Short mmCIF file of C-alpha atoms and ligand atoms in Angstrom, two decimals:
data_model
loop_
_atom_site.label_atom_id
_atom_site.label_comp_id
_atom_site.label_asym_id
_atom_site.label_seq_id
_atom_site.Cartn_x
_atom_site.Cartn_y
_atom_site.Cartn_z
CA MET S 1 30.80 -10.58 -20.15
CA ARG S 2 27.94 -12.05 -18.37
CA LYS S 3 24.23 -11.53 -19.74
CA ARG S 4 22.46 -9.24 -18.10
CA PRO S 5 20.01 -10.97 -15.98
CA LEU S 6 16.33 -10.07 -17.09
CA GLY S 7 14.51 -11.58 -13.78
CA GLN S 8 13.44 -14.57 -15.86
CA ASN S 9 11.71 -16.59 -13.12
CA PHE S 10 9.01 -18.22 -14.89
CA LEU S 11 6.04 -19.47 -13.12
CA VAL S 12 5.48 -23.13 -13.67
CA ASP S 13 2.46 -23.77 -10.98
CA THR S 14 -0.61 -23.75 -13.51
CA ALA S 15 -3.07 -23.84 -10.35
CA ILE S 16 -1.29 -20.57 -8.99
CA ALA S 17 -1.65 -19.20 -12.71
CA ASP S 18 -5.32 -20.15 -12.82
CA SER S 19 -6.23 -18.26 -9.82
CA ILE S 20 -3.85 -15.01 -10.88
CA ILE S 21 -6.38 -14.98 -13.79
CA GLU S 22 -9.26 -15.25 -11.46
CA LEU S 23 -8.24 -12.39 -9.18
CA ALA S 24 -7.41 -10.25 -11.83
CA ASP S 25 -11.12 -9.92 -12.64
CA LEU S 26 -11.21 -9.30 -16.21
CA LYS S 27 -14.13 -8.76 -18.40
CA LYS S 28 -14.83 -9.73 -22.48
CA GLU S 29 -14.54 -6.16 -23.42
CA ASP S 30 -11.05 -5.45 -21.35
CA ASP S 31 -7.83 -4.50 -23.37
CA ILE S 32 -5.14 -6.04 -21.39
CA LEU S 33 -1.39 -5.04 -21.02
CA GLU S 34 1.18 -7.72 -20.33
CA ILE S 35 4.37 -6.84 -18.89
CA GLY S 36 7.10 -9.44 -19.37
CA PRO S 37 4.76 -12.30 -20.86
CA GLY S 38 8.14 -14.59 -20.99
CA LYS S 39 7.10 -18.12 -21.63
CA ALA S 40 3.49 -17.16 -22.00
CA VAL S 41 1.67 -18.93 -18.86
CA LEU S 42 -0.43 -16.16 -18.24
CA THR S 43 -0.45 -14.81 -21.69
CA GLN S 44 -2.16 -18.29 -22.90
CA ARG S 45 -4.92 -17.92 -20.16
CA LEU S 46 -5.33 -14.15 -20.71
CA LEU S 47 -6.01 -14.52 -24.93
CA PRO S 48 -9.25 -16.25 -24.86
CA LEU S 49 -10.59 -13.52 -22.04
CA ALA S 50 -9.62 -10.30 -23.56
CA ARG S 51 -10.68 -8.14 -26.57
CA SER S 52 -6.91 -6.96 -26.84
CA LEU S 53 -3.79 -7.83 -25.57
CA THR S 54 -0.55 -5.93 -25.58
CA ALA S 55 2.53 -7.62 -24.28
CA ILE S 56 6.05 -5.86 -23.70
CA GLU S 57 9.00 -8.08 -23.46
CA LEU S 58 12.61 -7.03 -23.40
CA ASP S 59 14.18 -10.31 -24.56
CA PRO S 60 13.98 -10.35 -28.32
CA LYS S 61 14.32 -14.36 -28.44
CA LEU S 62 11.07 -14.66 -26.26
CA CYS S 63 9.28 -12.00 -28.36
CA ARG S 64 10.14 -14.15 -31.38
CA GLU S 65 8.90 -17.23 -29.78
CA LEU S 66 5.64 -15.35 -28.83
CA GLU S 67 4.66 -13.92 -32.25
CA ASN S 68 5.16 -17.36 -33.57
CA ARG S 69 3.09 -19.13 -31.02
CA PHE S 70 0.25 -16.74 -31.01
CA LYS S 71 0.32 -15.50 -34.70
CA ASN S 72 -3.54 -16.98 -35.39
CA GLU S 73 -4.84 -15.76 -32.49
CA THR S 74 -8.53 -14.16 -32.93
CA CYS S 75 -8.13 -11.59 -30.40
CA SER S 76 -5.74 -8.75 -31.18
CA PHE S 77 -2.56 -9.31 -29.88
CA LYS S 78 0.15 -7.46 -30.15
CA ILE S 79 3.92 -8.09 -28.83
CA ILE S 80 6.00 -5.03 -28.12
CA GLU S 81 9.91 -5.72 -27.71
CA GLY S 82 11.21 -2.78 -25.42
CA ASP S 83 11.76 -2.04 -21.77
CA ALA S 84 8.56 -1.57 -19.64
CA ALA S 85 10.57 0.97 -17.47
CA LYS S 86 11.09 3.24 -20.43
CA PHE S 87 7.74 2.62 -22.24
CA ASP S 88 5.49 5.44 -22.94
CA TYR S 89 2.32 4.12 -21.85
CA SER S 90 0.57 7.07 -23.47
CA SER S 91 0.83 5.66 -26.66
CA ILE S 92 -1.99 2.72 -25.57
CA LYS S 93 -5.37 3.49 -25.80
CA PRO S 94 -6.51 4.65 -22.21
CA GLY S 95 -8.75 2.48 -20.03
CA PHE S 96 -6.63 -0.38 -20.11
CA LYS S 97 -6.10 -3.24 -17.36
CA VAL S 98 -2.50 -4.22 -16.41
CA VAL S 99 -1.55 -8.06 -15.46
CA SER S 100 2.28 -8.79 -14.64
CA ASN S 101 4.33 -11.16 -13.09
CA LEU S 102 7.22 -8.09 -12.84
CA PRO S 103 10.88 -8.93 -13.01
CA TYR S 104 12.27 -8.27 -9.60
CA TYR S 105 15.23 -6.30 -10.47
CA ALA S 106 13.19 -3.43 -12.15
CA ALA S 107 9.52 -4.38 -10.64
CA THR S 108 9.17 -1.26 -8.20
CA HIS S 109 10.86 0.94 -11.10
CA ILE S 110 8.01 -0.41 -13.44
CA MET S 111 5.32 0.04 -10.88
CA LYS S 112 6.00 3.55 -10.60
CA LYS S 113 6.24 4.39 -13.90
CA LEU S 114 2.74 2.73 -14.36
CA ILE S 115 1.48 4.81 -11.54
CA HIS S 116 2.56 7.90 -13.18
CA PHE S 117 0.25 6.89 -15.97
CA GLY S 118 -2.36 5.85 -13.81
CA SER S 119 -5.09 8.24 -14.71
CA ARG S 120 -5.04 5.94 -18.13
CA ILE S 121 -5.40 2.65 -16.09
CA GLN S 122 -8.34 1.05 -14.84
CA SER S 123 -6.44 -1.82 -12.65
CA MET S 124 -2.93 -3.39 -11.96
CA THR S 125 -2.90 -7.03 -10.89
CA LEU S 126 0.94 -7.28 -10.29
CA MET S 127 3.24 -9.90 -8.92
CA MET S 128 6.28 -8.68 -6.89
CA GLN S 129 8.82 -9.56 -4.06
CA LYS S 130 6.71 -10.25 -0.88
CA GLU S 131 9.09 -7.83 0.97
CA VAL S 132 8.26 -5.05 -1.55
CA VAL S 133 4.66 -5.57 -1.13
CA ASP S 134 4.85 -5.51 2.55
CA ARG S 135 5.98 -2.08 2.22
CA LEU S 136 3.26 -1.07 -0.41
CA THR S 137 0.26 -2.21 1.79
CA ALA S 138 1.96 -1.23 5.39
CA GLU S 139 0.05 1.58 7.37
CA ALA S 140 1.51 3.91 10.09
CA GLY S 141 2.97 2.41 12.94
CA ASN S 142 4.23 -0.55 11.09
CA LYS S 143 8.08 -1.12 10.73
CA GLU S 144 7.60 -1.69 7.09
CA TYR S 145 5.86 1.70 6.57
CA GLY S 146 8.08 4.24 4.73
CA SER S 147 8.18 6.53 1.55
CA LEU S 148 6.95 3.86 -0.77
CA SER S 149 3.98 3.00 1.19
CA VAL S 150 2.61 6.54 1.36
CA TYR S 151 3.65 7.35 -2.42
CA VAL S 152 1.76 4.29 -3.56
CA GLN S 153 -1.53 4.85 -1.15
CA TYR S 154 -1.78 8.36 -2.13
CA HIS S 155 -2.14 7.47 -5.90
CA CYS S 156 -3.75 4.22 -5.51
CA GLN S 157 -6.08 1.73 -3.69
CA VAL S 158 -3.59 -1.09 -2.59
CA GLU S 159 -4.99 -4.81 -2.16
CA ARG S 160 -2.81 -7.91 -1.32
CA LEU S 161 -4.62 -10.98 -3.61
CA LEU S 162 -2.36 -14.07 -3.10
CA GLU S 163 0.78 -15.12 -1.39
CA ILE S 164 3.05 -17.24 -3.91
CA PRO S 165 5.67 -19.51 -2.40
CA ASN S 166 9.16 -19.45 -4.51
CA THR S 167 8.34 -23.05 -5.31
CA ALA S 168 6.08 -21.75 -7.90
CA PHE S 169 8.79 -20.77 -10.17
CA THR S 170 11.78 -22.01 -12.47
CA PRO S 171 14.59 -21.28 -12.02
CA ARG S 172 13.47 -21.08 -8.15
CA PRO S 173 13.86 -17.34 -6.58
CA LYS S 174 15.25 -17.20 -2.88
CA ILE S 175 12.32 -15.32 -1.95
CA ASP S 176 8.63 -15.59 -2.30
CA SER S 177 6.35 -13.42 -4.14
CA THR S 178 2.71 -11.63 -3.25
CA LEU S 179 0.29 -10.84 -6.20
CA PHE S 180 -1.47 -7.54 -5.22
CA SER S 181 -4.06 -5.25 -6.95
CA LEU S 182 -3.40 -1.33 -7.65
CA LYS S 183 -6.50 0.74 -8.74
CA PRO S 184 -5.21 4.55 -9.37
CA ARG S 185 -7.65 6.61 -7.69
CA PRO S 186 -9.55 9.37 -9.28
CA GLN S 187 -8.42 11.85 -6.73
CA PRO S 188 -5.20 11.31 -4.25
CA LYS S 189 -6.06 10.14 -1.04
CA VAL S 190 -5.38 13.36 0.81
CA GLU S 191 -5.61 16.79 -0.54
CA VAL S 192 -2.56 18.84 -0.89
CA GLN S 193 -1.96 22.13 -2.09
CA ASP S 194 1.58 21.21 -3.50
CA PRO S 195 2.27 17.52 -4.30
CA GLN S 196 6.19 18.18 -4.92
CA LEU S 197 6.45 19.51 -1.63
CA PHE S 198 4.36 17.02 -0.06
CA PHE S 199 6.76 13.95 -1.46
CA LYS S 200 9.89 16.28 -0.45
CA ILE S 201 8.45 16.19 3.18
CA VAL S 202 7.53 12.01 3.29
CA ASN S 203 11.02 11.39 1.67
CA ALA S 204 12.80 13.61 4.27
CA ALA S 205 10.88 12.38 7.30
CA PHE S 206 11.67 8.78 6.44
CA PHE S 207 15.58 9.78 5.40
CA HIS S 208 17.07 8.72 8.45
CA LYS S 209 14.52 6.25 9.71
CA ARG S 210 15.39 6.03 13.44
CA LYS S 211 15.57 9.89 13.60
CA MET S 212 12.99 11.91 15.08
CA LEU S 213 11.39 14.18 12.93
CA LYS S 214 12.88 17.36 13.99
CA ASN S 215 16.31 16.06 12.79
CA ASN S 216 14.88 14.90 9.23
CA LEU S 217 13.11 17.90 8.50
CA LYS S 218 15.39 20.67 9.29
CA ALA S 219 14.80 22.01 5.79
CA TRP S 220 11.81 23.45 7.32
CA LYS S 221 13.07 24.50 10.80
CA ASN S 222 11.96 28.25 9.97
CA ASN S 223 8.54 26.79 10.37
CA PHE S 224 9.09 25.01 13.70
CA LYS S 225 7.11 26.38 16.98
CA ASN S 226 7.77 25.74 20.30
CA GLU S 227 4.40 24.44 21.98
CA HIS S 228 4.64 23.19 25.56
CA GLY S 229 8.09 22.61 25.78
CA GLN S 230 7.88 20.62 22.50
CA ILE S 231 9.18 21.24 19.22
CA CYS S 232 6.26 20.91 16.90
CA LEU S 233 5.14 21.82 13.12
CA ALA S 234 1.45 21.80 12.00
CA GLY S 235 0.69 20.79 15.91
CA ILE S 236 2.59 17.76 15.34
CA ASP S 237 5.04 16.79 18.08
CA LEU S 238 8.56 16.66 16.28
CA SER S 239 10.10 14.39 18.74
CA ARG S 240 8.18 11.57 16.70
CA ARG S 241 9.44 9.53 13.90
CA GLY S 242 8.40 9.70 10.42
CA GLU S 243 6.81 6.01 10.63
CA THR S 244 4.06 7.20 13.08
CA LEU S 245 2.58 9.64 10.87
CA THR S 246 -0.37 8.81 8.77
CA MET S 247 -1.00 10.25 5.45
CA SER S 248 -3.06 13.11 6.73
CA ASP S 249 -0.36 14.18 8.92
CA PHE S 250 1.81 14.35 6.28
CA ALA S 251 -0.44 16.32 4.26
CA ASN S 252 -1.70 18.79 7.34
CA LEU S 253 2.48 19.25 7.36
CA ALA S 254 2.89 19.97 3.98
CA ASN S 255 -0.33 22.10 3.77
CA TYR S 256 0.94 24.24 6.92
CA ILE S 257 4.21 24.59 5.29
CA TYR S 258 2.85 25.45 2.05
CA SER S 259 0.58 28.07 3.48
CA SER S 260 3.13 29.65 5.84
CA ASN S 261 5.71 29.98 3.20
CA GLU S 262 3.34 31.57 0.64
N1 SAM D 1 4.96 -13.96 -17.19
C1 SAM D 1 6.28 -14.81 -17.16
C2 SAM D 1 5.77 -15.89 -16.04
O1 SAM D 1 4.72 -15.54 -15.02
O2 SAM D 1 6.14 -17.15 -16.00
C3 SAM D 1 7.37 -14.33 -17.02
C4 SAM D 1 7.70 -13.68 -15.88
S1 SAM D 1 9.36 -13.24 -15.41
C5 SAM D 1 9.24 -12.99 -13.67
C6 SAM D 1 9.67 -11.56 -16.23
C7 SAM D 1 9.67 -11.40 -17.64
O3 SAM D 1 9.77 -10.24 -17.77
C8 SAM D 1 10.82 -12.29 -18.44
O4 SAM D 1 9.83 -12.86 -19.40
C9 SAM D 1 11.71 -10.82 -18.67
O5 SAM D 1 12.41 -11.36 -20.01
C10 SAM D 1 10.91 -10.04 -18.64
N2 SAM D 1 11.61 -8.60 -18.85
C11 SAM D 1 12.40 -8.25 -18.02
N3 SAM D 1 12.72 -7.04 -17.82
C12 SAM D 1 11.87 -6.62 -18.57
C13 SAM D 1 11.62 -5.10 -18.98
N4 SAM D 1 12.70 -4.31 -18.28
N5 SAM D 1 10.89 -4.74 -19.82
C14 SAM D 1 9.57 -5.74 -20.15
N6 SAM D 1 10.24 -7.22 -20.06
C15 SAM D 1 10.96 -7.44 -19.10
#
């Protein structure tokens, strides 16, 4: 049987590794969580900077190598052998910063899990596939804009930090990567009465990207209104497509439906 791939594209460009550490904006008193330390290109640079460093790595062989290599470290260093997509981040003291070159195959999944624990996290400096980061940072009207953009921007401030070519890794992946930062917001970007309903509407609006909202939002057709010959919801013309709606437009839709159905 073929071994399960673990997204092990190791960063070998040391100048880029130095830039990543600089951009992570770390302080001496920071507790850092690194996901997927691999062969420690980032770990070895993080250790002298941190008060503590916890690393989660799925590959048992790499875990043993890291334990041996860093056993005499003065900073408190702990390696957890486990799956970052399943890890319970509430088991770590709150206020930590995450730094990671995420494994591509699970990057979105792990990022969403981290966002779920966002109130415990100061900042995340993450590297992912460029195409995915294009979606995370996209604004309304951009062709990359979709439910993932809304989800991430609702919970976090997103900033693109560095573009990294595929030549910086061994083995070399087919695609380029981007380093970006996520800062969990103390309050979501928009005020919504029912966040679950808000995300249900957002997901429905983008379900068939090329379709008009009146088709994607049929589940709420009882709330549709005919205004000046247009089918509207909360004053929004439903012949538009989901990709043209800002986060505030989605919040208006959700709050309107919420109060109409109360
Ligand atoms: N940090 C190293 C670097 O920059 O070269 C390695 C990055 S490599 C893209 C991803 C790392 O995550 C690998 O070491 C891999 O074994 C590990 N990994 C893969 N899946 C994981 C998971 N679900 N949880 C934790 N670590 C994982």
